[in-house]
Amino acid sequence: AQSVTQPDIHITVSEGASLELRCNYSYGATPYLFWYVQSPGQGLQLLLKYFSGDTLVQGIKGFEAEFKRSQSSFNLRKPSVHWSDAAEYFCAILSNFGNEKLTFGTGTRLTIIP
Amino acid sequence: ETGVTQSPTHLIKTRGQQVTLRCSSQSGHNTVSWYQQALGQGPQFIFQYYREEENGRGNFPPRFSGLQFPNYSSELNVNALELDDSALYLCASSNTAGAWEQYFGPGTRLTVT
């Protein structure tokens, strides 16, 4: 069965600093990977996705992620964070056994300090 | 284009009661998935409906049931509510042509007392 691990429960970053959120996955085939963001009391918004091809994918709001098969990782990065980036971030993997369910990690809460 | 909507926004129920949550999928989408998100956790897959049929189920007991209607809107029903059912319930819709992208609604916050 597939699984996703987000090792960092909470990260604090200064505004303007760079950001990297870690995601490791376990899956027997080529994974379909996603990053979602959730603001307090809100639903999930898709930041970016990886299906195949170029291992560096660009998303919305200036985020990017790099797929590394050898490390089973799909880390999210942003060169310079803004106060509005404070939120919960979820990495997810899609199973394609006919019902396309998403399996999520436990999330990383991002706090931005001035 | 209308996004995914859910109702109600918040709900308080008593243990043992039954609840129905509703979801309207995004225009053009024929697949609806439901997720439960407990406080401080990632969403957990409950089940998916495709063209009014259940199309996969997660590790949830039978008291969690659902429906999908001809207009592709959906309901999640939970019987015999337990305290642990308190969570944010998220609905996501997708189109089978691009079913890998699921679009989430804002969720329904259920509190069981």
mmCIF file of C-alpha atoms in Angstrom:
data_model
loop_
_atom_site.group_PDB
_atom_site.id
_atom_site.type_symbol
_atom_site.label_atom_id
_atom_site.label_comp_id
_atom_site.label_asym_id
_atom_site.label_seq_id
_atom_site.Cartn_x
_atom_site.Cartn_y
_atom_site.Cartn_z
ATOM 1 C CA ALA A 1 0.000 0.000 0.000
ATOM 2 C CA GLN A 2 1.153 3.499 -0.740
ATOM 3 C CA SER A 3 2.124 5.934 1.999
ATOM 4 C CA VAL A 4 3.401 9.480 2.376
ATOM 5 C CA THR A 5 5.639 10.817 5.132
ATOM 6 C CA GLN A 6 6.115 14.467 5.954
ATOM 7 C CA PRO A 7 8.876 14.472 8.570
ATOM 8 C CA ASP A 8 8.421 18.066 9.706
ATOM 9 C CA ILE A 9 5.296 18.778 11.721
ATOM 10 C CA HIS A 10 5.987 22.497 12.064
ATOM 11 C CA ILE A 11 8.453 24.831 10.335
ATOM 12 C CA THR A 12 9.088 28.495 11.094
ATOM 13 C CA VAL A 13 10.671 30.700 8.439
ATOM 14 C CA SER A 14 11.404 34.404 8.268
ATOM 15 C CA GLU A 15 9.614 36.401 5.609
ATOM 16 C CA GLY A 16 11.797 36.612 2.526
ATOM 17 C CA ALA A 17 13.766 33.484 3.389
ATOM 18 C CA SER A 18 13.774 30.342 1.296
ATOM 19 C CA LEU A 19 11.625 27.349 2.117
ATOM 20 C CA GLU A 20 11.849 23.609 1.634
ATOM 21 C CA LEU A 21 9.175 21.198 2.858
ATOM 22 C CA ARG A 22 10.034 17.526 2.784
ATOM 23 C CA CYS A 23 7.918 14.692 1.471
ATOM 24 C CA ASN A 24 8.844 11.024 1.156
ATOM 25 C CA TYR A 25 6.630 8.409 -0.399
ATOM 26 C CA SER A 26 6.343 4.655 -0.611
ATOM 27 C CA TYR A 27 4.791 3.212 -3.743
ATOM 28 C CA GLY A 28 5.530 0.262 -5.969
ATOM 29 C CA ALA A 29 5.054 1.948 -9.319
ATOM 30 C CA THR A 30 5.556 5.355 -10.862
ATOM 31 C CA PRO A 31 3.866 7.730 -8.440
ATOM 32 C CA TYR A 32 1.517 10.564 -9.178
ATOM 33 C CA LEU A 33 2.391 13.201 -6.575
ATOM 34 C CA PHE A 34 0.727 16.372 -5.402
ATOM 35 C CA TRP A 35 1.191 19.251 -3.016
ATOM 36 C CA TYR A 36 -1.857 20.924 -1.530
ATOM 37 C CA VAL A 37 -2.134 23.971 0.734
ATOM 38 C CA GLN A 38 -4.811 24.514 3.354
ATOM 39 C CA SER A 39 -5.426 27.834 5.059
ATOM 40 C CA PRO A 40 -7.132 27.772 8.474
ATOM 41 C CA GLY A 41 -10.745 26.638 8.203
ATOM 42 C CA GLN A 42 -10.485 26.182 4.447
ATOM 43 C CA GLY A 43 -10.461 23.349 1.953
ATOM 44 C CA LEU A 44 -7.433 22.196 0.010
ATOM 45 C CA GLN A 45 -5.932 24.085 -2.916
ATOM 46 C CA LEU A 46 -3.713 22.300 -5.409
ATOM 47 C CA LEU A 47 -0.240 23.886 -5.639
ATOM 48 C CA LEU A 48 1.364 21.544 -8.158
ATOM 49 C CA LYS A 49 1.472 17.982 -9.410
ATOM 50 C CA TYR A 50 3.903 15.495 -10.911
ATOM 51 C CA PHE A 51 2.808 12.772 -13.294
ATOM 52 C CA SER A 52 5.818 12.149 -15.529
ATOM 53 C CA GLY A 53 8.505 13.912 -17.544
ATOM 54 C CA ASP A 54 10.518 16.798 -16.192
ATOM 55 C CA THR A 55 11.276 16.099 -12.546
ATOM 56 C CA LEU A 56 11.172 19.786 -11.590
ATOM 57 C CA VAL A 57 7.597 21.024 -11.653
ATOM 58 C CA GLN A 58 6.342 24.547 -11.278
ATOM 59 C CA GLY A 59 3.186 25.434 -9.464
ATOM 60 C CA ILE A 60 1.126 28.386 -8.420
ATOM 61 C CA LYS A 61 2.192 31.121 -5.998
ATOM 62 C CA GLY A 62 5.870 30.726 -6.917
ATOM 63 C CA PHE A 63 6.214 27.161 -5.591
ATOM 64 C CA GLU A 64 8.156 24.379 -7.239
ATOM 65 C CA ALA A 65 8.863 20.754 -6.377
ATOM 66 C CA GLU A 66 11.452 18.239 -7.454
ATOM 67 C CA PHE A 67 10.762 14.540 -7.899
ATOM 68 C CA LYS A 68 13.716 12.325 -6.995
ATOM 69 C CA ARG A 69 12.986 8.673 -7.638
ATOM 70 C CA SER A 70 16.270 7.478 -6.084
ATOM 71 C CA GLN A 71 15.331 9.152 -2.798
ATOM 72 C CA SER A 72 11.562 8.558 -3.025
ATOM 73 C CA SER A 73 11.102 12.243 -2.378
ATOM 74 C CA PHE A 74 9.038 15.116 -3.693
ATOM 75 C CA ASN A 75 10.153 18.200 -1.778
ATOM 76 C CA LEU A 76 8.391 21.526 -2.102
ATOM 77 C CA ARG A 77 10.434 24.720 -2.408
ATOM 78 C CA LYS A 78 9.972 28.445 -2.636
ATOM 79 C CA PRO A 79 12.872 30.898 -2.970
ATOM 80 C CA SER A 80 11.317 33.695 -0.919
ATOM 81 C CA VAL A 81 8.287 33.253 1.332
ATOM 82 C CA HIS A 82 5.595 35.820 1.962
ATOM 83 C CA TRP A 83 3.516 36.215 5.116
ATOM 84 C CA SER A 84 0.510 34.962 3.155
ATOM 85 C CA ASP A 85 2.228 31.578 2.691
ATOM 86 C CA ALA A 86 1.527 30.703 6.331
ATOM 87 C CA ALA A 87 -0.714 27.632 6.123
ATOM 88 C CA GLU A 88 -0.737 23.844 6.353
ATOM 89 C CA TYR A 89 0.903 21.980 3.475
ATOM 90 C CA PHE A 90 0.030 18.442 2.485
ATOM 91 C CA CYS A 91 1.877 16.088 0.197
ATOM 92 C CA ALA A 92 -0.272 13.388 -1.419
ATOM 93 C CA ILE A 93 0.096 10.385 -3.687
ATOM 94 C CA LEU A 94 -2.527 9.108 -6.059
ATOM 95 C CA SER A 95 -3.279 5.447 -6.443
ATOM 96 C CA ASN A 96 -4.493 4.522 -9.908
ATOM 97 C CA PHE A 97 -6.177 1.261 -9.169
ATOM 98 C CA GLY A 98 -9.462 2.435 -10.551
ATOM 99 C CA ASN A 99 -10.686 4.809 -7.921
ATOM 100 C CA GLU A 100 -7.970 7.455 -7.990
ATOM 101 C CA LYS A 101 -7.905 7.977 -4.246
ATOM 102 C CA LEU A 102 -5.436 10.391 -2.702
ATOM 103 C CA THR A 103 -3.302 9.307 0.240
ATOM 104 C CA PHE A 104 -2.105 12.287 2.234
ATOM 105 C CA GLY A 105 0.749 12.891 4.604
ATOM 106 C CA THR A 106 0.072 14.331 8.034
ATOM 107 C CA GLY A 107 0.963 17.822 6.911
ATOM 108 C CA THR A 108 3.533 20.493 7.743
ATOM 109 C CA ARG A 109 2.394 23.681 9.390
ATOM 110 C CA LEU A 110 4.302 26.704 8.123
ATOM 111 C CA THR A 111 4.672 29.788 10.296
ATOM 112 C CA ILE A 112 6.154 32.994 8.867
ATOM 113 C CA ILE A 113 7.843 35.482 11.174
ATOM 114 C CA PRO A 114 8.430 39.121 10.180
ATOM 115 C CA GLU B 1 -17.433 27.931 -13.865
ATOM 116 C CA THR B 2 -18.776 27.043 -10.408
ATOM 117 C CA GLY B 3 -16.399 25.337 -7.995
ATOM 118 C CA VAL B 4 -17.137 22.613 -5.485
ATOM 119 C CA THR B 5 -19.600 23.670 -2.806
ATOM 120 C CA GLN B 6 -20.529 21.942 0.437
ATOM 121 C CA SER B 7 -23.306 22.391 2.947
ATOM 122 C CA PRO B 8 -23.688 23.019 5.748
ATOM 123 C CA THR B 9 -20.518 24.829 6.791
ATOM 124 C CA HIS B 10 -20.735 23.772 10.416
ATOM 125 C CA LEU B 11 -22.840 21.202 12.210
ATOM 126 C CA ILE B 12 -23.194 20.073 15.814
ATOM 127 C CA LYS B 13 -24.743 16.685 16.557
ATOM 128 C CA THR B 14 -25.154 14.443 19.546
ATOM 129 C CA ARG B 15 -23.619 10.988 19.836
ATOM 130 C CA GLY B 16 -25.922 8.364 18.338
ATOM 131 C CA GLN B 17 -27.616 10.739 15.915
ATOM 132 C CA GLN B 18 -27.452 10.613 12.132
ATOM 133 C CA VAL B 19 -26.103 13.320 9.812
ATOM 134 C CA THR B 20 -26.207 14.107 6.088
ATOM 135 C CA LEU B 21 -23.608 16.265 4.416
ATOM 136 C CA ARG B 22 -23.997 17.586 0.882
ATOM 137 C CA CYS B 23 -21.647 18.356 -1.977
ATOM 138 C CA SER B 24 -22.161 19.934 -5.377
ATOM 139 C CA SER B 25 -19.398 19.015 -7.776
ATOM 140 C CA GLN B 26 -17.666 21.372 -10.155
ATOM 141 C CA SER B 27 -19.358 21.854 -13.495
ATOM 142 C CA GLY B 28 -18.482 19.060 -15.917
ATOM 143 C CA HIS B 29 -17.227 16.680 -13.210
ATOM 144 C CA ASN B 30 -18.802 13.246 -12.816
ATOM 145 C CA THR B 31 -16.734 11.831 -9.949
ATOM 146 C CA VAL B 32 -16.981 12.764 -6.279
ATOM 147 C CA SER B 33 -14.667 11.657 -3.478
ATOM 148 C CA TRP B 34 -15.189 12.183 0.240
ATOM 149 C CA TYR B 35 -12.431 12.612 2.811
ATOM 150 C CA GLN B 36 -12.401 12.907 6.594
ATOM 151 C CA GLN B 37 -9.834 15.224 8.163
ATOM 152 C CA ALA B 38 -9.460 14.903 11.926
ATOM 153 C CA LEU B 39 -7.852 17.776 13.782
ATOM 154 C CA GLY B 40 -4.114 17.907 13.124
ATOM 155 C CA GLN B 41 -4.222 15.105 10.561
ATOM 156 C CA GLY B 42 -4.190 14.755 6.809
ATOM 157 C CA PRO B 43 -7.424 13.897 5.002
ATOM 158 C CA GLN B 44 -8.399 10.217 4.930
ATOM 159 C CA PHE B 45 -10.234 8.753 1.949
ATOM 160 C CA ILE B 46 -13.768 7.592 2.785
ATOM 161 C CA PHE B 47 -15.161 6.607 -0.619
ATOM 162 C CA GLN B 48 -15.646 7.702 -4.197
ATOM 163 C CA TYR B 49 -18.708 7.832 -6.433
ATOM 164 C CA TYR B 50 -18.605 7.658 -10.206
ATOM 165 C CA ARG B 51 -21.803 7.891 -12.235
ATOM 166 C CA GLU B 52 -23.942 7.167 -9.181
ATOM 167 C CA GLU B 53 -22.059 4.002 -8.178
ATOM 168 C CA GLU B 54 -19.576 3.564 -5.346
ATOM 169 C CA ASN B 55 -16.149 3.250 -6.933
ATOM 170 C CA GLY B 56 -13.805 2.444 -4.082
ATOM 171 C CA ARG B 57 -13.898 2.732 -0.321
ATOM 172 C CA GLY B 58 -11.369 3.462 2.375
ATOM 173 C CA ASN B 59 -11.136 1.954 5.834
ATOM 174 C CA PHE B 60 -14.421 3.284 7.188
ATOM 175 C CA PRO B 61 -17.292 1.274 8.716
ATOM 176 C CA PRO B 62 -20.611 0.723 6.909
ATOM 177 C CA ARG B 63 -22.328 3.408 8.968
ATOM 178 C CA PHE B 64 -20.587 5.789 6.571
ATOM 179 C CA SER B 65 -22.600 5.682 3.366
ATOM 180 C CA GLY B 66 -23.103 7.870 0.357
ATOM 181 C CA LEU B 67 -25.146 8.703 -2.668
ATOM 182 C CA GLN B 68 -24.495 10.377 -5.968
ATOM 183 C CA PHE B 69 -27.335 11.889 -7.952
ATOM 184 C CA PRO B 70 -27.856 12.176 -11.731
ATOM 185 C CA ASN B 71 -26.582 15.766 -11.609
ATOM 186 C CA TYR B 72 -23.404 14.367 -9.949
ATOM 187 C CA SER B 73 -24.026 16.065 -6.633
ATOM 188 C CA SER B 74 -23.438 13.815 -3.647
ATOM 189 C CA GLU B 75 -24.369 13.110 -0.052
ATOM 190 C CA LEU B 76 -22.386 11.610 2.792
ATOM 191 C CA ASN B 77 -24.469 9.981 5.494
ATOM 192 C CA VAL B 78 -23.142 8.924 8.865
ATOM 193 C CA ASN B 79 -25.304 6.879 11.225
ATOM 194 C CA ALA B 80 -24.872 6.272 14.949
ATOM 195 C CA LEU B 81 -22.466 9.173 15.349
ATOM 196 C CA GLU B 82 -19.481 8.692 17.632
ATOM 197 C CA LEU B 83 -17.320 11.320 19.275
ATOM 198 C CA ASP B 84 -14.411 10.347 16.984
ATOM 199 C CA ASP B 85 -16.495 11.311 13.959
ATOM 200 C CA SER B 86 -15.830 14.947 14.843
ATOM 201 C CA ALA B 87 -13.792 16.209 11.896
ATOM 202 C CA LEU B 88 -13.725 18.345 8.769
ATOM 203 C CA TYR B 89 -15.405 16.460 5.923
ATOM 204 C CA LEU B 90 -14.085 17.354 2.505
ATOM 205 C CA CYS B 91 -15.634 16.649 -0.839
ATOM 206 C CA ALA B 92 -13.569 16.623 -4.023
ATOM 207 C CA SER B 93 -14.772 16.387 -7.588
ATOM 208 C CA SER B 94 -12.963 15.299 -10.698
ATOM 209 C CA ASN B 95 -13.562 14.470 -14.319
ATOM 210 C CA THR B 96 -12.618 11.006 -15.410
ATOM 211 C CA ALA B 97 -10.808 12.422 -18.393
ATOM 212 C CA GLY B 98 -8.428 14.078 -15.926
ATOM 213 C CA ALA B 99 -9.382 12.303 -12.768
ATOM 214 C CA TRP B 100 -5.947 12.732 -11.310
ATOM 215 C CA GLU B 101 -6.791 16.314 -10.462
ATOM 216 C CA GLN B 102 -9.289 16.536 -7.640
ATOM 217 C CA TYR B 103 -10.829 19.880 -6.751
ATOM 218 C CA PHE B 104 -11.798 20.289 -3.130
ATOM 219 C CA GLY B 105 -14.670 22.108 -1.538
ATOM 220 C CA PRO B 106 -14.320 24.181 1.647
ATOM 221 C CA GLY B 107 -15.525 21.332 3.856
ATOM 222 C CA THR B 108 -18.144 20.782 6.533
ATOM 223 C CA ARG B 109 -17.005 20.955 10.141
ATOM 224 C CA LEU B 110 -18.876 18.304 12.151
ATOM 225 C CA THR B 111 -18.767 18.350 15.930
ATOM 226 C CA VAL B 112 -20.214 15.403 17.841
ATOM 227 C CA THR B 113 -20.945 15.985 21.534
#
